[in-house]
Amino acid sequence: MGFWVDMNGDGREDFITARTTGNPGEGYLIWLEHPEEGLQDGVAWTEHIIVEGPDVEFEVEYGIYENEIVVYAAEFFNEQLSVHRVSLVDGTLVQSRVIDTTTLSAYSVTLTDLNGDGQKELLFNNHETDSATDGIWAYTVPSDVMSGIYNKITIETDFKNAFSIAVPNMSPGFPYAIWPEVSTKGQVPAHIAVAGDGDHRAHLLNPMGDRTEF
């Protein structure tokens, strides 16, 4: 996956993505530079490495810092959640921070207002073979993303994987914040649809309580 972002201010949208060998310490957040020739066969896109760590899913946020993006990354093989400031002047790393090292196999992270209070949270899940350690969580996002406190809220755990003789099943799959009535997005708490993946089920988590529970 990736995002189209003008990383160097030349007016052409580049592609920011991640790659990995599947080993800890061998994942990288990168961007591919959109050449002047555009989308023509045989024209190479120059690869630029931003930072080591990101390898699977990540989220891009604008507007926190001038001429920068903020990238929240689920690092599957490094088993952590991280955040990075990246320059939109030359596409280089400005600053990095690890948010959580207790995530185990971090799988996806998205930025959305889950409880309708006008503040966005990080919707996050890991991807594990053991139902005792898998789950979906939310993190509050501090005003200072590089030094503030990210409070972790449990949304759902204990996704029980189906038995497999060959490759062990892993769950949960990706969670998606949804609003049955589109007009209420950002005004009321979200429902969360979950691709169960290794538990061979689909789930719908409904909001309840004080808007922080599901």
XYZ file of C-alpha atoms in Angstrom:
214
model
C 0.000 0.000 0.000
C 1.039 3.577 -0.343
C 0.068 7.210 -0.766
C 0.496 9.741 -3.557
C 2.350 12.728 -2.084
C 4.518 15.451 -3.634
C 7.600 14.703 -1.525
C 9.990 17.305 -2.958
C 7.818 20.236 -4.002
C 8.283 19.802 -7.759
C 4.538 19.663 -8.446
C 4.509 15.957 -9.321
C 2.976 13.416 -6.975
C 5.491 10.828 -5.811
C 4.625 7.470 -4.239
C 5.413 6.849 -0.566
C 5.347 3.188 0.444
C 7.244 0.577 2.486
C 9.265 -2.510 1.669
C 10.711 -5.370 3.699
C 12.627 -8.624 3.424
C 10.401 -10.130 6.115
C 13.074 -9.887 8.815
C 13.309 -7.543 11.834
C 15.368 -4.451 11.048
C 15.001 -4.887 7.297
C 11.878 -2.831 6.610
C 12.044 0.683 5.170
C 9.728 3.604 4.542
C 10.599 4.845 1.052
C 9.367 7.162 -1.660
C 9.581 6.711 -5.403
C 10.293 9.936 -7.252
C 7.889 10.790 -10.070
C 10.125 11.504 -13.110
C 9.629 14.481 -15.405
C 8.648 12.092 -18.210
C 5.652 10.928 -16.182
C 4.056 7.501 -16.496
C 5.959 6.169 -19.476
C 7.178 2.628 -20.001
C 10.870 2.193 -19.305
C 11.241 5.382 -17.243
C 12.667 4.530 -13.846
C 11.362 6.061 -10.615
C 14.270 6.848 -8.272
C 13.916 5.245 -4.847
C 14.659 7.282 -1.711
C 14.916 5.648 1.715
C 13.328 7.723 4.479
C 13.791 5.580 7.595
C 14.265 1.984 8.713
C 11.320 0.309 10.449
C 7.979 0.614 8.603
C 7.173 -2.557 6.667
C 3.431 -3.193 6.261
C 0.667 -0.645 6.903
C 1.064 3.050 7.671
C -0.990 6.235 7.804
C -0.134 9.715 6.508
C -1.328 12.929 8.191
C -1.008 16.488 6.916
C -1.160 19.837 8.653
C 0.628 19.252 11.944
C 3.952 20.715 10.804
C 4.537 23.161 7.963
C 5.949 21.532 4.821
C 5.916 18.100 6.468
C 3.809 14.989 6.754
C 3.495 12.764 9.799
C 3.627 9.007 9.193
C 2.244 6.537 11.752
C 3.638 3.058 11.047
C 2.700 -0.437 12.200
C 6.027 -2.292 12.148
C 5.073 -5.958 11.853
C 8.526 -7.545 11.967
C 9.977 -5.075 14.505
C 6.833 -5.529 16.649
C 6.219 -1.877 17.405
C 4.168 1.217 16.538
C 6.127 4.292 15.467
C 5.647 7.857 14.229
C 7.837 9.854 11.836
C 8.058 13.451 10.634
C 9.025 13.667 6.964
C 9.981 16.800 5.016
C 7.963 17.777 1.939
C 10.850 19.966 0.779
C 13.265 17.141 0.019
C 11.570 13.955 1.291
C 14.015 13.369 4.137
C 13.386 12.268 7.715
C 12.989 15.065 10.265
C 12.311 13.091 13.449
C 11.195 9.635 14.611
C 9.670 8.200 17.745
C 8.534 4.758 18.915
C 5.018 4.918 20.382
C 4.630 1.354 21.706
C 6.947 -1.676 21.873
C 4.373 -4.074 23.375
C 2.290 -4.510 20.221
C 3.804 -7.825 19.077
C 3.134 -8.306 15.339
C 1.788 -4.826 14.528
C -0.484 -5.066 11.508
C -2.417 -1.926 10.611
C -2.901 1.630 11.803
C -5.441 4.209 10.619
C -6.256 7.697 11.861
C -9.924 8.419 12.490
C -12.335 9.964 15.013
C -13.686 6.844 16.676
C -15.871 8.386 19.376
C -17.229 11.511 17.667
C -15.522 14.018 19.952
C -13.715 15.870 17.171
C -10.326 14.355 18.006
C -8.782 11.629 15.884
C -7.453 8.399 17.354
C -5.175 5.720 15.950
C -7.146 2.531 15.231
C -4.608 -0.274 15.514
C -4.458 -4.061 15.463
C -1.824 -6.750 15.688
C -1.842 -10.108 13.908
C -1.081 -13.113 16.115
C -1.444 -16.889 16.242
C -2.315 -16.777 19.964
C -5.781 -15.496 20.925
C -4.362 -14.487 24.311
C -2.231 -11.789 22.674
C -4.177 -10.627 19.606
C -6.565 -7.702 19.462
C -7.666 -4.261 18.354
C -6.829 -1.079 20.242
C -7.110 2.689 19.958
C -4.484 5.263 20.892
C -5.303 8.846 21.745
C -3.115 11.242 19.758
C -1.439 14.022 21.788
C -1.160 17.581 20.494
C 2.610 17.082 20.404
C 2.898 13.818 18.492
C 6.642 13.516 19.081
C 6.744 13.956 22.861
C 3.184 13.668 24.194
C 1.490 10.631 25.749
C -0.451 8.158 23.587
C -3.061 6.552 25.828
C -3.900 2.991 24.785
C -7.536 1.829 24.903
C -8.559 -1.807 24.433
C -11.387 -2.257 21.932
C -11.500 -6.038 21.456
C -9.237 -9.026 22.115
C -9.341 -12.827 22.054
C -9.880 -13.513 18.362
C -9.692 -17.312 18.262
C -7.848 -18.667 15.231
C -9.164 -21.667 13.352
C -7.046 -24.805 13.463
C -4.584 -25.292 10.622
C -2.162 -28.157 10.054
C 0.093 -26.361 7.577
C 0.561 -22.613 8.090
C -0.722 -21.316 11.472
C -3.670 -18.942 11.194
C -3.285 -15.377 12.444
C -5.861 -12.794 13.463
C -7.412 -10.312 13.547
C -7.330 -8.937 10.020
C -7.831 -5.270 9.212
C -10.382 -3.233 11.235
C -12.399 -0.529 9.477
C -14.219 2.357 11.172
C -17.642 2.735 9.537
C -20.781 4.826 9.964
C -24.060 3.234 8.807
C -25.324 6.771 8.126
C -22.626 8.610 6.187
C -23.922 11.992 7.338
C -23.069 11.126 10.962
C -19.360 10.517 10.315
C -17.314 12.363 12.905
C -20.395 13.245 14.921
C -21.236 9.927 16.571
C -19.097 6.951 17.607
C -17.987 4.644 14.817
C -18.867 1.015 14.358
C -15.853 -1.148 13.551
C -15.989 -3.858 10.911
C -13.259 -6.472 11.279
C -11.890 -8.923 8.748
C -11.246 -11.829 11.091
C -8.704 -13.512 8.802
C -7.323 -16.473 10.743
C -10.440 -16.946 12.859
C -12.475 -17.476 9.643
C -15.093 -14.919 10.721
C -16.172 -11.352 10.054
C -17.023 -9.157 13.042
C -18.978 -5.987 13.704
C -18.091 -4.086 16.869
C -20.810 -1.681 17.990
C -20.168 1.442 20.121
C -21.568 1.532 23.640
C -21.032 3.103 27.038
C -19.175 6.398 27.325
C -18.016 6.461 23.677
C -14.667 4.843 24.508
C -15.951 1.280 24.811
C -16.879 -1.166 22.042
